[in-house]
Tab-separated table of C-alpha atoms and ligand atoms in Angstrom:
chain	number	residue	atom	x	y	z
A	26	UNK	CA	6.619	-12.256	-24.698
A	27	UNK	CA	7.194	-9.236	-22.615
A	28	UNK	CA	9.544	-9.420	-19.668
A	29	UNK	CA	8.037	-9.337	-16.507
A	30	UNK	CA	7.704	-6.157	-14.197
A	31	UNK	CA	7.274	-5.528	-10.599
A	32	UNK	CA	6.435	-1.849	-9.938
A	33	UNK	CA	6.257	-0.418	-6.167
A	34	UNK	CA	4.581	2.893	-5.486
A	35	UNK	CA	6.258	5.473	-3.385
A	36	UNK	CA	10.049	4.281	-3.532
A	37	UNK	CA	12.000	7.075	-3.984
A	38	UNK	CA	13.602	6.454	0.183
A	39	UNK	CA	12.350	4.719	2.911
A	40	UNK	CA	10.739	1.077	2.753
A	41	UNK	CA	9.828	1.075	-0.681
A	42	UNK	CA	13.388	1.912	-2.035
A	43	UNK	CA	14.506	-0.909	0.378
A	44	UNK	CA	11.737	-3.176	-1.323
A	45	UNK	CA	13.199	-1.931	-5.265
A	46	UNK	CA	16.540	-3.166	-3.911
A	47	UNK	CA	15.875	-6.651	-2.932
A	48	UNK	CA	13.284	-6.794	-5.834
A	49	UNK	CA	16.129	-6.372	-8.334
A	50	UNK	CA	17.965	-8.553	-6.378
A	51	UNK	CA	15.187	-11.253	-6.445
A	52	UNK	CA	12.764	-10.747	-8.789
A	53	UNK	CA	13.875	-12.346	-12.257
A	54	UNK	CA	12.166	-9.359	-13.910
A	55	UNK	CA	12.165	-5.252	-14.456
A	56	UNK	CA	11.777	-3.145	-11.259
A	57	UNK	CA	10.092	-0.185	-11.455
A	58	UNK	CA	11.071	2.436	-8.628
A	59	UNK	CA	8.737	4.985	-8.938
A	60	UNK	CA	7.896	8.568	-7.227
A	61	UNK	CA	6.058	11.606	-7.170
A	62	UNK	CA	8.715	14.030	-7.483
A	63	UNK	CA	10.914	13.000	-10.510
A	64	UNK	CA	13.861	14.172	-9.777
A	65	UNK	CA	13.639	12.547	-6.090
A	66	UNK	CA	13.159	9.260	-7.895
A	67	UNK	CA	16.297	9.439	-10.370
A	68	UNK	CA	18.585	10.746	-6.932
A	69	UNK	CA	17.252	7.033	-6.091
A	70	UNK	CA	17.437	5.013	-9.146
A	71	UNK	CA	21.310	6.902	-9.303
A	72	UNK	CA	21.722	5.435	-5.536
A	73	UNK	CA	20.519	1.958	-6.418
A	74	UNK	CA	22.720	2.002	-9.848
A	75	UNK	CA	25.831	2.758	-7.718
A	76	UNK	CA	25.096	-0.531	-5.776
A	77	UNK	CA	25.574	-2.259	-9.319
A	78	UNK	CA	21.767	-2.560	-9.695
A	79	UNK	CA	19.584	-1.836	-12.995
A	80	UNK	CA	15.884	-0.412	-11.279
A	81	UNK	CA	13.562	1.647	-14.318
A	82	UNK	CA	12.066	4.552	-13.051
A	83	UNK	CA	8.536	6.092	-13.874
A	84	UNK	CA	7.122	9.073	-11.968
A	85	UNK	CA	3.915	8.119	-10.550
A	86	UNK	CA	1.742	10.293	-7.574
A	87	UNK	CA	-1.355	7.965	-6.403
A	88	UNK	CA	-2.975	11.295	-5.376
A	89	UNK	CA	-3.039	12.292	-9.583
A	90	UNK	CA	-5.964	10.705	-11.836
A	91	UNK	CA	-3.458	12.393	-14.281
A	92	UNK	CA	-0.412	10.370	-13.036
A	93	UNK	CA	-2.094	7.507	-12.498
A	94	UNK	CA	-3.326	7.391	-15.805
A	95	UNK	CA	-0.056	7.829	-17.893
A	96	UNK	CA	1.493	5.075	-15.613
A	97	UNK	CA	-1.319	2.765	-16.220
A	98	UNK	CA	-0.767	3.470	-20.453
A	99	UNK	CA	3.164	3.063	-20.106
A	100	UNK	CA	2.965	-0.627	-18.120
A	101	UNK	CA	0.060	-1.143	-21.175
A	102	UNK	CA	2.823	-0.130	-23.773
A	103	UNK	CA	5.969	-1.076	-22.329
A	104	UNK	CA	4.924	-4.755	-20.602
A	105	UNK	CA	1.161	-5.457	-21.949
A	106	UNK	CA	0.442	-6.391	-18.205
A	107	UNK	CA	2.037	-6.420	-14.770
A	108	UNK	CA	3.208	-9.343	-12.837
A	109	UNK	CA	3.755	-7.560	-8.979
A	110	UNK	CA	2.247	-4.458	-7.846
A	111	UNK	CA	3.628	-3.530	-4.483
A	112	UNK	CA	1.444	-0.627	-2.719
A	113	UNK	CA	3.819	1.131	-0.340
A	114	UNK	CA	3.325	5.099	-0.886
A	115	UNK	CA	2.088	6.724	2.122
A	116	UNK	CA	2.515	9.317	4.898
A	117	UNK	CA	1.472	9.729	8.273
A	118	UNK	CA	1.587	12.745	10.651
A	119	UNK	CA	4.038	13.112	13.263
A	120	UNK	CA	2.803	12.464	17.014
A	121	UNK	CA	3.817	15.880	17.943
A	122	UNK	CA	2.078	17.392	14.708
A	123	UNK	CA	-0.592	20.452	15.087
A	124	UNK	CA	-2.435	19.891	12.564
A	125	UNK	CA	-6.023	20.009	13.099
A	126	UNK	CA	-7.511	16.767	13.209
A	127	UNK	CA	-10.073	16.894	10.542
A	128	UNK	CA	-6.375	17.897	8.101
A	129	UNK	CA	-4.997	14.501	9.511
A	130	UNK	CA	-8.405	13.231	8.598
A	131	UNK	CA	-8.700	14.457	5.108
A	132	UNK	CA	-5.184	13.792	4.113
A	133	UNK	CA	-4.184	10.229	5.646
A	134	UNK	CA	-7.805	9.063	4.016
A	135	UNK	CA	-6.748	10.736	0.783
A	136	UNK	CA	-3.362	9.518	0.369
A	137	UNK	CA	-3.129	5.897	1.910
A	138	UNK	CA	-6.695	4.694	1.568
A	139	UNK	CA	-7.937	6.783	-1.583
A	140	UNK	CA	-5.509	6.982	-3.719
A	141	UNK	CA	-4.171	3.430	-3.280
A	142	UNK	CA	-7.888	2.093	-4.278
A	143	UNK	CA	-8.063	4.596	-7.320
A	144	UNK	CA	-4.076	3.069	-8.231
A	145	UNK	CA	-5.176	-0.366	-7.752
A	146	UNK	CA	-8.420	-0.375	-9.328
A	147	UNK	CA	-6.337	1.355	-12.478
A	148	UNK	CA	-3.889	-1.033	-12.718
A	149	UNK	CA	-5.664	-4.167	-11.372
A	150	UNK	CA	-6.982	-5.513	-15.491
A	151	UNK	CA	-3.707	-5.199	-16.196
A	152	UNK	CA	-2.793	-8.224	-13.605
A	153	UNK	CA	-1.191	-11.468	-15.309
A	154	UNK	CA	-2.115	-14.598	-14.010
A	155	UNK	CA	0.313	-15.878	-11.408
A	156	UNK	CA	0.921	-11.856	-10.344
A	157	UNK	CA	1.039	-10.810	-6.611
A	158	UNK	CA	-0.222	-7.915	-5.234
A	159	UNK	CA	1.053	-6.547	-1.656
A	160	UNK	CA	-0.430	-3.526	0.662
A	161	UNK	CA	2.316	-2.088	2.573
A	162	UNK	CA	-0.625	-1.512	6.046
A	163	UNK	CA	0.556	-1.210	9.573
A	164	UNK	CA	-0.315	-2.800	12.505
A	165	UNK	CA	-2.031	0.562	13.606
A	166	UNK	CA	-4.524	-0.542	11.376
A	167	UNK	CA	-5.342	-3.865	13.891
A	168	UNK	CA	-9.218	-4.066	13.435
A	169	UNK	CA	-9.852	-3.371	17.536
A	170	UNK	CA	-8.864	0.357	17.095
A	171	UNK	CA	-12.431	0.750	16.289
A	172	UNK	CA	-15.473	-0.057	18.232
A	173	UNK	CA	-17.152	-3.796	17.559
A	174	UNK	CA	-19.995	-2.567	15.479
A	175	UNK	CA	-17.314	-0.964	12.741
A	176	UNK	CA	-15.297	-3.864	13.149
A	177	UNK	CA	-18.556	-6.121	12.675
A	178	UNK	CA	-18.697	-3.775	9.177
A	179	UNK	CA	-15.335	-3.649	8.207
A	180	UNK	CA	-14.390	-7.078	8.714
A	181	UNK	CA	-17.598	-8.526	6.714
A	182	UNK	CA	-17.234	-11.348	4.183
A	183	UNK	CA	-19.760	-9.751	2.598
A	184	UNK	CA	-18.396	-5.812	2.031
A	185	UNK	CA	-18.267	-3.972	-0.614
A	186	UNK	CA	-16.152	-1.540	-2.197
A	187	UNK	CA	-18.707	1.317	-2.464
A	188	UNK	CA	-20.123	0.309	1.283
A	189	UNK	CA	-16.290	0.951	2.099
A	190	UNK	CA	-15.869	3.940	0.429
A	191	UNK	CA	-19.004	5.659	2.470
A	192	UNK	CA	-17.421	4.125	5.471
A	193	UNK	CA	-14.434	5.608	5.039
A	194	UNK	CA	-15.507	9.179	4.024
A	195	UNK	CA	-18.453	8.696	7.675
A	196	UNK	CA	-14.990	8.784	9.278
A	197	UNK	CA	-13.902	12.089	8.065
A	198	UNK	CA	-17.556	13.569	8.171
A	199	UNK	CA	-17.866	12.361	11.933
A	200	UNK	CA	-14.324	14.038	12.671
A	201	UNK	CA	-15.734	17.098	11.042
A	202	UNK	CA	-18.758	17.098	13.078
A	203	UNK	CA	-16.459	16.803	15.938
A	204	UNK	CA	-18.512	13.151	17.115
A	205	UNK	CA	-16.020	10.995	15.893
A	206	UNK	CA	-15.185	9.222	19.055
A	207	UNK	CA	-18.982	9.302	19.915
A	208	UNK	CA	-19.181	7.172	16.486
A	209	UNK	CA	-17.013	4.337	17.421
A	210	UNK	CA	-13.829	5.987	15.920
A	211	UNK	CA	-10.166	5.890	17.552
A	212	UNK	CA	-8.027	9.415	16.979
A	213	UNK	CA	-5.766	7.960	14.668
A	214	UNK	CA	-6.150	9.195	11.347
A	215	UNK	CA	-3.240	7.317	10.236
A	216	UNK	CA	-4.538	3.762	11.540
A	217	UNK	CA	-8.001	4.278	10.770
A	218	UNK	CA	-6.196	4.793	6.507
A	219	UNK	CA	-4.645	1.550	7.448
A	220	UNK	CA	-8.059	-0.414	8.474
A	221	UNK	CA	-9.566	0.841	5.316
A	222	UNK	CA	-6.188	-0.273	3.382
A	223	UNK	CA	-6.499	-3.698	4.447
A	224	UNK	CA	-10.136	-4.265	4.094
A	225	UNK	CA	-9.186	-2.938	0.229
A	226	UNK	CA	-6.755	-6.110	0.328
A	227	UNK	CA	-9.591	-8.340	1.265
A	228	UNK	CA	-12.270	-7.076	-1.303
A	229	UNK	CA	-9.403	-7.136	-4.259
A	230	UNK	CA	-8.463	-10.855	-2.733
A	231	UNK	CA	-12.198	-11.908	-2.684
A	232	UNK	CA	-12.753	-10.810	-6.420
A	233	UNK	CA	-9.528	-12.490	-8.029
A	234	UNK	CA	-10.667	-15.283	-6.713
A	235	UNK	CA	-13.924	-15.451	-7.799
A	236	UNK	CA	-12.971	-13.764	-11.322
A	237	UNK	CA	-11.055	-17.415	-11.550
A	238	UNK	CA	-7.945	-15.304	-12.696
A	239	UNK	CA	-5.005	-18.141	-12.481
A	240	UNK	CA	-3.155	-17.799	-8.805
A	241	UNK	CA	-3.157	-14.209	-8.161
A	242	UNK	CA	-2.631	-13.367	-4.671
A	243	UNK	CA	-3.050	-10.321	-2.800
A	244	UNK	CA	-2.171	-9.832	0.889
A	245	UNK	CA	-1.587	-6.905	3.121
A	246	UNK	CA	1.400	-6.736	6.069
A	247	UNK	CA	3.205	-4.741	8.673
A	248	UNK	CA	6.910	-4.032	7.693
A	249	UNK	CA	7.609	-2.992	11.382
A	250	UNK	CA	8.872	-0.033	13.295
A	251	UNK	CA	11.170	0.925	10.127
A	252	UNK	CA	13.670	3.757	10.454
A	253	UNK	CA	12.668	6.019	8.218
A	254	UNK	CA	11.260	9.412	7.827
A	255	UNK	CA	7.929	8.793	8.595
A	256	UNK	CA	8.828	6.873	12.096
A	257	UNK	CA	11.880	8.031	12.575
A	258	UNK	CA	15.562	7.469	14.053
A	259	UNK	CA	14.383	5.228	17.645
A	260	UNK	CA	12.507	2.320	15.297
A	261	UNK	CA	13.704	-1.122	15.698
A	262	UNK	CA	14.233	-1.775	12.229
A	263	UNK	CA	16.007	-0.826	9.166
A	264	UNK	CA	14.204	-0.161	6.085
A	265	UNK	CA	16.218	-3.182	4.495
A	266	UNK	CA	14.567	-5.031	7.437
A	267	UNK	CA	11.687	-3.594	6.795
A	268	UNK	CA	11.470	-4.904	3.148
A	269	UNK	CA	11.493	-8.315	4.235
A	270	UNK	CA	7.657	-9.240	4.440
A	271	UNK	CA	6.384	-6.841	1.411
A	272	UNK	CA	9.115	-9.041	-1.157
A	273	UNK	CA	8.048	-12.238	0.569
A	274	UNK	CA	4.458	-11.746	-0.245
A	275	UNK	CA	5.619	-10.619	-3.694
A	276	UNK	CA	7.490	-13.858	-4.466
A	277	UNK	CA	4.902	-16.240	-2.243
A	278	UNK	CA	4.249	-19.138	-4.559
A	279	UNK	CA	1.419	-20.734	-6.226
A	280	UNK	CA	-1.108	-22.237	-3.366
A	281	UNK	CA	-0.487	-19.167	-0.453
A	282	UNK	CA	-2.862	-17.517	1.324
A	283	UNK	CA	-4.494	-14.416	0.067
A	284	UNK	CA	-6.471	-11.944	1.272
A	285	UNK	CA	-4.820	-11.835	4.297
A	286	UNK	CA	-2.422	-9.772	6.951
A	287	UNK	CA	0.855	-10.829	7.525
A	288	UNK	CA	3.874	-9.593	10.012
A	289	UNK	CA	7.364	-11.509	9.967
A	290	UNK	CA	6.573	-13.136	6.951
A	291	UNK	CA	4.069	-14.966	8.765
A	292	UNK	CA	0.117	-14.167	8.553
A	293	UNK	CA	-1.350	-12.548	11.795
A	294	UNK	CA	-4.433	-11.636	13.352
A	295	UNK	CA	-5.937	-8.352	11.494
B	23	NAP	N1	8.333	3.147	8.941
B	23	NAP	C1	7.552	2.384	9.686
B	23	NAP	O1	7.869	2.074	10.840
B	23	NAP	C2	6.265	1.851	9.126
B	23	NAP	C3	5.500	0.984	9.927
B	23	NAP	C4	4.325	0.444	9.422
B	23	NAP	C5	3.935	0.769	8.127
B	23	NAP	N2	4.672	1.626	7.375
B	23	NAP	C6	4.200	1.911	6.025
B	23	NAP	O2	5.261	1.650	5.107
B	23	NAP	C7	5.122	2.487	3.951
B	23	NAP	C8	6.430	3.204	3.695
B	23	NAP	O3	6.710	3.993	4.845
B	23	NAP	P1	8.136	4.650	5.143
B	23	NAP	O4	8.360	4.513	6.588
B	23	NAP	O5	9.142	4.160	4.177
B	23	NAP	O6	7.774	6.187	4.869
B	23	NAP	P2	8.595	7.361	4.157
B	23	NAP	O7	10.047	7.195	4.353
B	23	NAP	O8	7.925	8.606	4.599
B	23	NAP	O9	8.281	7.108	2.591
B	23	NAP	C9	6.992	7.244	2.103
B	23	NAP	C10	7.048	7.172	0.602
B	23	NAP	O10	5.719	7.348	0.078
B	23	NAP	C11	5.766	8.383	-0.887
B	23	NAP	N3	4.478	9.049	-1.070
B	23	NAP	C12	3.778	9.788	-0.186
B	23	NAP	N4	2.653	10.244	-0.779
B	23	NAP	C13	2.667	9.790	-2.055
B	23	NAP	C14	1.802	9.925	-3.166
B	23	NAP	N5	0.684	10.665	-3.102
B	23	NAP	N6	2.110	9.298	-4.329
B	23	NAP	C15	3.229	8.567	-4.422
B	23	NAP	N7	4.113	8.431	-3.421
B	23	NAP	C16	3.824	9.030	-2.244
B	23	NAP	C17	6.848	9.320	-0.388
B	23	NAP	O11	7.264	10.208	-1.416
B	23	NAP	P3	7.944	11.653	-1.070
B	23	NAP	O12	9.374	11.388	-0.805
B	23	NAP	O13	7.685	12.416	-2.325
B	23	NAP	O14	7.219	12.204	0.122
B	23	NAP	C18	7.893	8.296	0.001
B	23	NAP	O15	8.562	7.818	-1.142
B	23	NAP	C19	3.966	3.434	4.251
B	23	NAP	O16	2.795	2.964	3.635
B	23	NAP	C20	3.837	3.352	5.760
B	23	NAP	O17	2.536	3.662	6.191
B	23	NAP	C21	5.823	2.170	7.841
């Protein structure tokens, strides 16, 4: 049999390399550290190895049908299947940023909700039974941050992933149109990414467990105010700190919750 493999997306600094080292630290399996820039990603997997651990490294951009694709056929090849997949690539604009909104728009959408449903969806036949998957959301994407009658649609039992999609992309056509707050809509690109993320979690949760795929959970959390690059130096928290409630979920055992949100390794209200 293959050995098991835990892969997280985005962990080249930040949370996610904080995640790849307690994974090898916990996880009785291979940890993939992976990264969009391949040379960022072996400066990493060189870091990690000079705290005596072993992390395997595959490039991998969630933004890339391309890179998606040849990450998808090497977990096929290498492992025949995938026993955690830990979704914690994405970005976020500064505060102070310029950027015109519809940008912020177009880019959190693409990145955080986008290309983490195209990366999931690729990898998700690949899932053993037992596996774990884990959203790396934010609290900025708490369900009140838009009005009740997109919360009534976003939090339905009953959505679906196309009826998800088109909500997500109204979002970016109302900001275009410049009626986005008219619409019900917060200006927070970034959280309104983070809504769509974890209603993703919910519609993955919902079909593993009606597929009747053996215990596979798949819950979404906050790390916390993390110092890192995106949130920089003032946050509360380390990014080893941070790390803390992503490996929990990956290691929750059989007869957990899924499909929901979680903060201090507890679950919380969405
Ligand atoms: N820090 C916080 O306080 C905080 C709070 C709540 C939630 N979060 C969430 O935690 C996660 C990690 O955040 P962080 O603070 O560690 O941010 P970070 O230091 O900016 O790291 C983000 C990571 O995502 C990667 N990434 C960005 N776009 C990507 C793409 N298209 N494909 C693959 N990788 C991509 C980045 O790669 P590059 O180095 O190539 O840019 C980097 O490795 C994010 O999802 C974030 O939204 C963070």
């Amino acid at each position: 049999m293959s050995a098991k493999v835990a892969i997280v997306t985005g962990s080249n600094k930040g949370i996610g390399l904080a995640i790849v080292r307690r994974m090898c630290k916990e996880f009785s399996g291979d940890v993939i550290l992976t990264a969009r820039d391949e040379s960022r990603g072996r400066t990493a997997v060189t870091l990690l190895e000079g705290e005596g651990l072993q992390p395997k490294f595959h490039q991998l951009d969630i933004d890339s049908r391309d890179s998606i694709a040849a990450f998808k056929e090497f977990i096929e090849k290498s492992y025949g299947g995938l026993d955690v997949l830990i979704n914690n690539a994405g970005m976020a604009y500064k505060k102070a940023s310029t950027a015109p909104f519809i940008e912020q728009a177009t880019n959190s959408v693409r990145t955080n909700f986008t290309g983490t449903l195209h990366f999931t969806r690729a990898v998700l036949p690949l899932m053993k039974p037992h596996s774990r998957i884990v959203m790396v959301a934010s609290r900025a994407g708490k369900l009140n941050i838009v009005k009740p009658h997109l919360q009534n649609q976003f939090s339905s039992p009953s959505l679906t992933e196309p009826q998800l999609v088109s909500l997500m992309d109204q979002f970016v056509q109302d900001v275009a149109a410049g009626n986005h707050e008219a619409k019900g809509w917060p200006t927070t690109a970034y959280g309104v990414s983070k809504v769509g993320m974890i209603a993703f979690t919910k519609i993955i949760a919902r079909e593993m467990t009606a597929s009747g795929k053996i215990d596979i959970l798949v819950n979404a959390c906050c790390p916390g105010w993390c110092r890192t690059d995106m949130a920089g130096d003032n946050a509360t928290l380390s990014a080893d700190q941070g790390a803390e409630t992503p490996v929990h979920l990956a290691l929750l055992p059989a007869g957990s919750p899924t499909g929901e949100f979680w903060g201090e390794k507890k679950t919380i209200q969405w």
